[in-house]
One Martini backbone bead per residue (centre of mass of N, CA, C, O) as a GRO file, in nm:
protein
  208
    1PHE     BB    1  -1.398  -0.654   0.098
    2ASP     BB    2  -1.237  -0.750  -0.207
    3LEU     BB    3  -1.136  -1.105  -0.248
    4SER     BB    4  -1.104  -1.134  -0.528
    5PRO     BB    5  -0.919  -1.214  -0.770
    6LYS     BB    6  -0.671  -1.083  -0.940
    7PRO     BB    7  -0.614  -1.001  -1.232
    8PRO     BB    8  -0.412  -1.032  -1.469
    9ARG     BB    9  -0.157  -0.871  -1.585
   10ALA     BB   10  -0.049  -0.661  -1.801
   11SER     BB   11   0.170  -0.592  -2.007
   12GLY     BB   12   0.433  -0.377  -1.913
   13THR     BB   13   0.383  -0.122  -1.736
   14LEU     BB   14   0.423  -0.012  -1.428
   15ARG     BB   15   0.159   0.014  -1.178
   16ALA     BB   16   0.106   0.280  -0.957
   17ALA     BB   17  -0.040   0.365  -0.631
   18PHE     BB   18  -0.216   0.628  -0.456
   19VAL     BB   19  -0.381   0.671  -0.125
   20GLY     BB   20  -0.489   0.995  -0.007
   21ARG     BB   21  -0.395   1.256   0.147
   22LEU     BB   22  -0.258   1.573   0.039
   23VAL     BB   23   0.008   1.561   0.244
   24ALA     BB   24   0.325   1.582   0.347
   25LEU     BB   25   0.336   1.308   0.526
   26LYS     BB   26   0.275   1.108   0.272
   27GLY     BB   27   0.507   1.139   0.037
   28VAL     BB   28   0.443   1.217  -0.268
   29ASP     BB   29   0.699   1.374  -0.347
   30ILE     BB   30   0.883   1.132  -0.308
   31LEU     BB   31   0.751   0.952  -0.519
   32LEU     BB   32   0.801   1.139  -0.760
   33GLU     BB   33   1.111   1.153  -0.738
   34ALA     BB   34   1.164   0.846  -0.755
   35SER     BB   35   0.986   0.798  -1.037
   36ALA     BB   36   1.057   1.000  -1.265
   37PRO     BB   37   1.261   0.843  -1.452
   38LEU     BB   38   1.051   0.609  -1.506
   39ILE     BB   39   0.828   0.778  -1.631
   40ARG     BB   40   0.990   0.911  -1.868
   41THR     BB   41   1.064   0.599  -1.980
   42GLY     BB   42   0.796   0.408  -1.936
   43GLN     BB   43   0.811   0.208  -1.668
   44VAL     BB   44   0.609   0.408  -1.511
   45THR     BB   45   0.302   0.454  -1.340
   46LEU     BB   46   0.082   0.708  -1.176
   47ASP     BB   47  -0.183   0.693  -0.924
   48ILE     BB   48  -0.337   0.974  -0.775
   49ILE     BB   49  -0.551   0.937  -0.490
   50GLY     BB   50  -0.676   1.251  -0.404
   51ASP     BB   51  -0.671   1.522  -0.156
   52GLY     BB   52  -0.528   1.856  -0.088
   53PRO     BB   53  -0.290   2.100  -0.005
   54GLU     BB   54  -0.068   1.953  -0.213
   55ARG     BB   55  -0.178   1.954  -0.504
   56GLU     BB   56  -0.051   2.204  -0.637
   57ARG     BB   57   0.246   2.126  -0.591
   58LEU     BB   58   0.231   1.853  -0.738
   59SER     BB   59   0.150   1.969  -1.012
   60ARG     BB   60   0.415   2.125  -1.052
   61ILE     BB   61   0.604   1.885  -1.048
   62ILE     BB   62   0.482   1.737  -1.288
   63HIS     BB   63   0.539   1.967  -1.487
   64ASP     BB   64   0.848   2.027  -1.436
   65GLU     BB   65   0.921   1.701  -1.487
   66GLY     BB   66   0.750   1.573  -1.720
   67LEU     BB   67   0.478   1.371  -1.607
   68GLN     BB   68   0.194   1.379  -1.748
   69THR     BB   69   0.187   1.092  -1.907
   70GLY     BB   70   0.237   0.918  -1.608
   71VAL     BB   71   0.017   1.095  -1.446
   72ARG     BB   72  -0.263   1.058  -1.223
   73MET     BB   73  -0.472   1.349  -1.103
   74GLU     BB   74  -0.828   1.370  -0.984
   75GLY     BB   75  -0.875   1.309  -0.697
   76TRP     BB   76  -1.145   1.208  -0.568
   77LEU     BB   77  -1.320   0.902  -0.505
   78ASP     BB   78  -1.559   0.702  -0.513
   79HIS     BB   79  -1.593   0.407  -0.351
   80THR     BB   80  -1.735   0.256  -0.595
   81VAL     BB   81  -1.457   0.323  -0.785
   82LEU     BB   82  -1.194   0.258  -0.633
   83GLN     BB   83  -1.143  -0.045  -0.661
   84PRO     BB   84  -1.128  -0.071  -0.973
   85ARG     BB   85  -0.903   0.136  -0.998
   86LEU     BB   86  -0.686  -0.008  -0.829
   87ARG     BB   87  -0.687  -0.275  -1.012
   88GLU     BB   88  -0.511  -0.134  -1.239
   89SER     BB   89  -0.289  -0.189  -1.048
   90ASP     BB   90   0.008  -0.347  -0.900
   91LEU     BB   91   0.055  -0.123  -0.669
   92LEU     BB   92   0.133   0.027  -0.353
   93ALA     BB   93   0.242   0.362  -0.287
   94PHE     BB   94   0.331   0.438   0.075
   95PRO     BB   95   0.544   0.701   0.197
   96SER     BB   96   0.467   0.745   0.490
   97ILE     BB   97   0.596   0.920   0.789
   98ARG     BB   98   0.286   0.930   0.924
   99GLU     BB   99   0.117   0.636   1.055
  100PHE     BB  100  -0.122   0.477   1.258
  101GLY     BB  101  -0.258   0.285   1.050
  102GLY     BB  102  -0.361   0.191   0.719
  103GLY     BB  103  -0.625   0.140   0.542
  104ALA     BB  104  -0.518   0.158   0.248
  105VAL     BB  105  -0.334  -0.086   0.271
  106LEU     BB  106  -0.547  -0.301   0.335
  107GLU     BB  107  -0.725  -0.258   0.086
  108ALA     BB  108  -0.511  -0.321  -0.123
  109MET     BB  109  -0.455  -0.609  -0.029
  110ALA     BB  110  -0.745  -0.714  -0.079
  111LEU     BB  111  -0.701  -0.648  -0.402
  112GLY     BB  112  -0.383  -0.740  -0.463
  113LEU     BB  113  -0.186  -0.507  -0.354
  114PRO     BB  114   0.122  -0.455  -0.305
  115PRO     BB  115   0.299  -0.284  -0.062
  116ILE     BB  116   0.471   0.028  -0.003
  117VAL     BB  117   0.652   0.093   0.296
  118LEU     BB  118   0.736   0.232   0.595
  119ASP     BB  119   0.923   0.186   0.903
  120HIS     BB  120   0.638   0.326   1.040
  121GLY     BB  121   0.405   0.262   1.237
  122GLY     BB  122   0.132   0.089   1.113
  123PRO     BB  123   0.190  -0.045   0.827
  124PRO     BB  124   0.413  -0.269   0.901
  125GLU     BB  125   0.194  -0.436   1.073
  126LEU     BB  126   0.036  -0.526   0.789
  127VAL     BB  127   0.322  -0.633   0.645
  128PRO     BB  128   0.435  -0.896   0.529
  129ALA     BB  129   0.713  -0.993   0.363
  130LYS     BB  130   0.534  -1.160   0.126
  131ALA     BB  131   0.310  -0.897   0.077
  132GLY     BB  132   0.556  -0.684   0.060
  133TYR     BB  133   0.716  -0.358   0.138
  134VAL     BB  134   0.979  -0.256   0.372
  135LEU     BB  135   1.117   0.048   0.433
  136PRO     BB  136   1.338   0.237   0.563
  137LEU     BB  137   1.362   0.501   0.791
  138GLN     BB  138   1.508   0.783   0.659
  139ASN     BB  139   1.628   0.994   0.481
  140ARG     BB  140   1.514   1.134   0.205
  141SER     BB  141   1.733   1.041  -0.001
  142GLN     BB  142   1.719   0.738   0.083
  143ILE     BB  143   1.427   0.685   0.023
  144ILE     BB  144   1.442   0.753  -0.275
  145SER     BB  145   1.655   0.544  -0.349
  146ASP     BB  146   1.503   0.289  -0.250
  147LEU     BB  147   1.243   0.331  -0.415
  148ARG     BB  148   1.370   0.338  -0.693
  149ALA     BB  149   1.506   0.061  -0.685
  150LEU     BB  150   1.245  -0.101  -0.650
  151LEU     BB  151   1.095  -0.002  -0.903
  152GLU     BB  152   1.307  -0.102  -1.101
  153LYS     BB  153   1.287  -0.399  -1.029
  154LEU     BB  154   0.979  -0.428  -1.090
  155ALA     BB  155   0.989  -0.329  -1.387
  156ARG     BB  156   1.171  -0.570  -1.484
  157ALA     BB  157   0.990  -0.784  -1.272
  158PRO     BB  158   0.653  -0.804  -1.228
  159GLU     BB  159   0.601  -1.114  -1.169
  160GLN     BB  160   0.678  -1.101  -0.856
  161LEU     BB  161   0.387  -0.992  -0.762
  162LYS     BB  162   0.199  -1.238  -0.759
  163ASP     BB  163   0.266  -1.370  -0.481
  164ARG     BB  164   0.208  -1.110  -0.313
  165SER     BB  165  -0.083  -1.083  -0.388
  166HIS     BB  166  -0.178  -1.349  -0.262
  167ALA     BB  167  -0.063  -1.290   0.025
  168ALA     BB  168  -0.227  -1.038   0.086
  169GLN     BB  169  -0.509  -1.168   0.071
  170ALA     BB  170  -0.459  -1.395   0.277
  171HIS     BB  171  -0.402  -1.209   0.519
  172VAL     BB  172  -0.676  -1.071   0.527
  173ARG     BB  173  -0.849  -1.327   0.547
  174GLN     BB  174  -0.718  -1.432   0.824
  175TYR     BB  175  -0.731  -1.130   1.003
  176TYR     BB  176  -0.959  -0.889   0.871
  177THR     BB  177  -1.212  -1.005   0.870
  178TRP     BB  178  -1.502  -1.045   1.033
  179GLU     BB  179  -1.466  -1.347   1.080
  180ALA     BB  180  -1.182  -1.334   1.199
  181LYS     BB  181  -1.251  -1.143   1.437
  182ALA     BB  182  -1.459  -1.327   1.571
  183LYS     BB  183  -1.258  -1.555   1.636
  184GLN     BB  184  -1.073  -1.386   1.815
  185ILE     BB  185  -1.283  -1.311   2.030
  186LEU     BB  186  -1.351  -1.600   2.109
  187GLU     BB  187  -1.066  -1.668   2.216
  188VAL     BB  188  -1.073  -1.462   2.443
  189TYR     BB  189  -1.317  -1.580   2.595
  190HIS     BB  190  -1.192  -1.855   2.648
  191TRP     BB  191  -0.966  -1.740   2.826
  192VAL     BB  192  -1.136  -1.586   3.038
  193LEU     BB  193  -1.306  -1.868   3.103
  194GLY     BB  194  -1.082  -2.109   3.103
  195GLN     BB  195  -1.078  -2.278   2.810
  196ARG     BB  196  -0.782  -2.163   2.807
  197THR     BB  197  -0.436  -2.115   2.895
  198ASP     BB  198  -0.357  -1.954   2.652
  199LYS     BB  199  -0.283  -1.661   2.527
  200PRO     BB  200  -0.396  -1.492   2.277
  201THR     BB  201  -0.214  -1.456   1.960
  202TRP     BB  202  -0.112  -1.264   1.643
  203GLY     BB  203   0.083  -1.067   1.643
  204ILE     BB  204   0.355  -0.819   1.567
  205PRO     BB  205   0.280  -0.877   1.308
  206MET     BB  206   0.050  -1.035   1.157
  207GLY     BB  207   0.187  -1.353   1.050
  208PHE     BB  208   0.497  -1.376   1.157
   0.00000   0.00000   0.00000
C-alpha cells in the first residue's frame, strides 16, 4: 500500500473511480445510471478501470446516454500505473451487489479515496463510518436513487471528503499493513500462551 498523504484535490468536478472486473454483479451499470445526470451536467466524472464481459454493454450505455465526455473506460491498467491513476480521483464508487472480500476497496482507502459501497458481503466490514459511505442494499431503483443523492451531495461540497480521506488511510495504517497484522498475530500468541487473559479482538468491522 502507498500510504503517503493524498495531494489536495483540484477544485471543480467531482471525480469518481471504479476498479474491478466488468461483470454484472459489480453494479457498474447501476453506477452509470445513478451518475448519468451529474455527468451530463459536468458535476461528476467517472473513471472505470477494468475489463470483462460487460464492457461492450457498458460502452453502449455510455454512448446511448451521451456520457462520452465524462466517462473514461480504457480496460485494465498495469498495477504500476494503477495507484497514480486512482489518485487522480476523489473517491471510489463500488456498488457491487456480491463481494466476499473487497481488495479494491482497501487499496483505494490506502490511497486516500473514501469508498462508497453497499451494505452486503465483505466491503462494509472494511469501511468505518467516518472513512467512507455504506449504502443499504435495496432494490435496484432505490440503490440508484441513494447513490445519485450521495454523489449530488458530494459534488456540491467535495471538501467534506478531506476528513474521510485521512480517516481511510489511518484505518488501513492501523489494521491492514503488514506491521499491523504482525502485531495482531503477536497478541493472539500472547493469549494462547496465557500471557493475557482477554481474547484479542479487533471488531467486525475493524475500528468500529
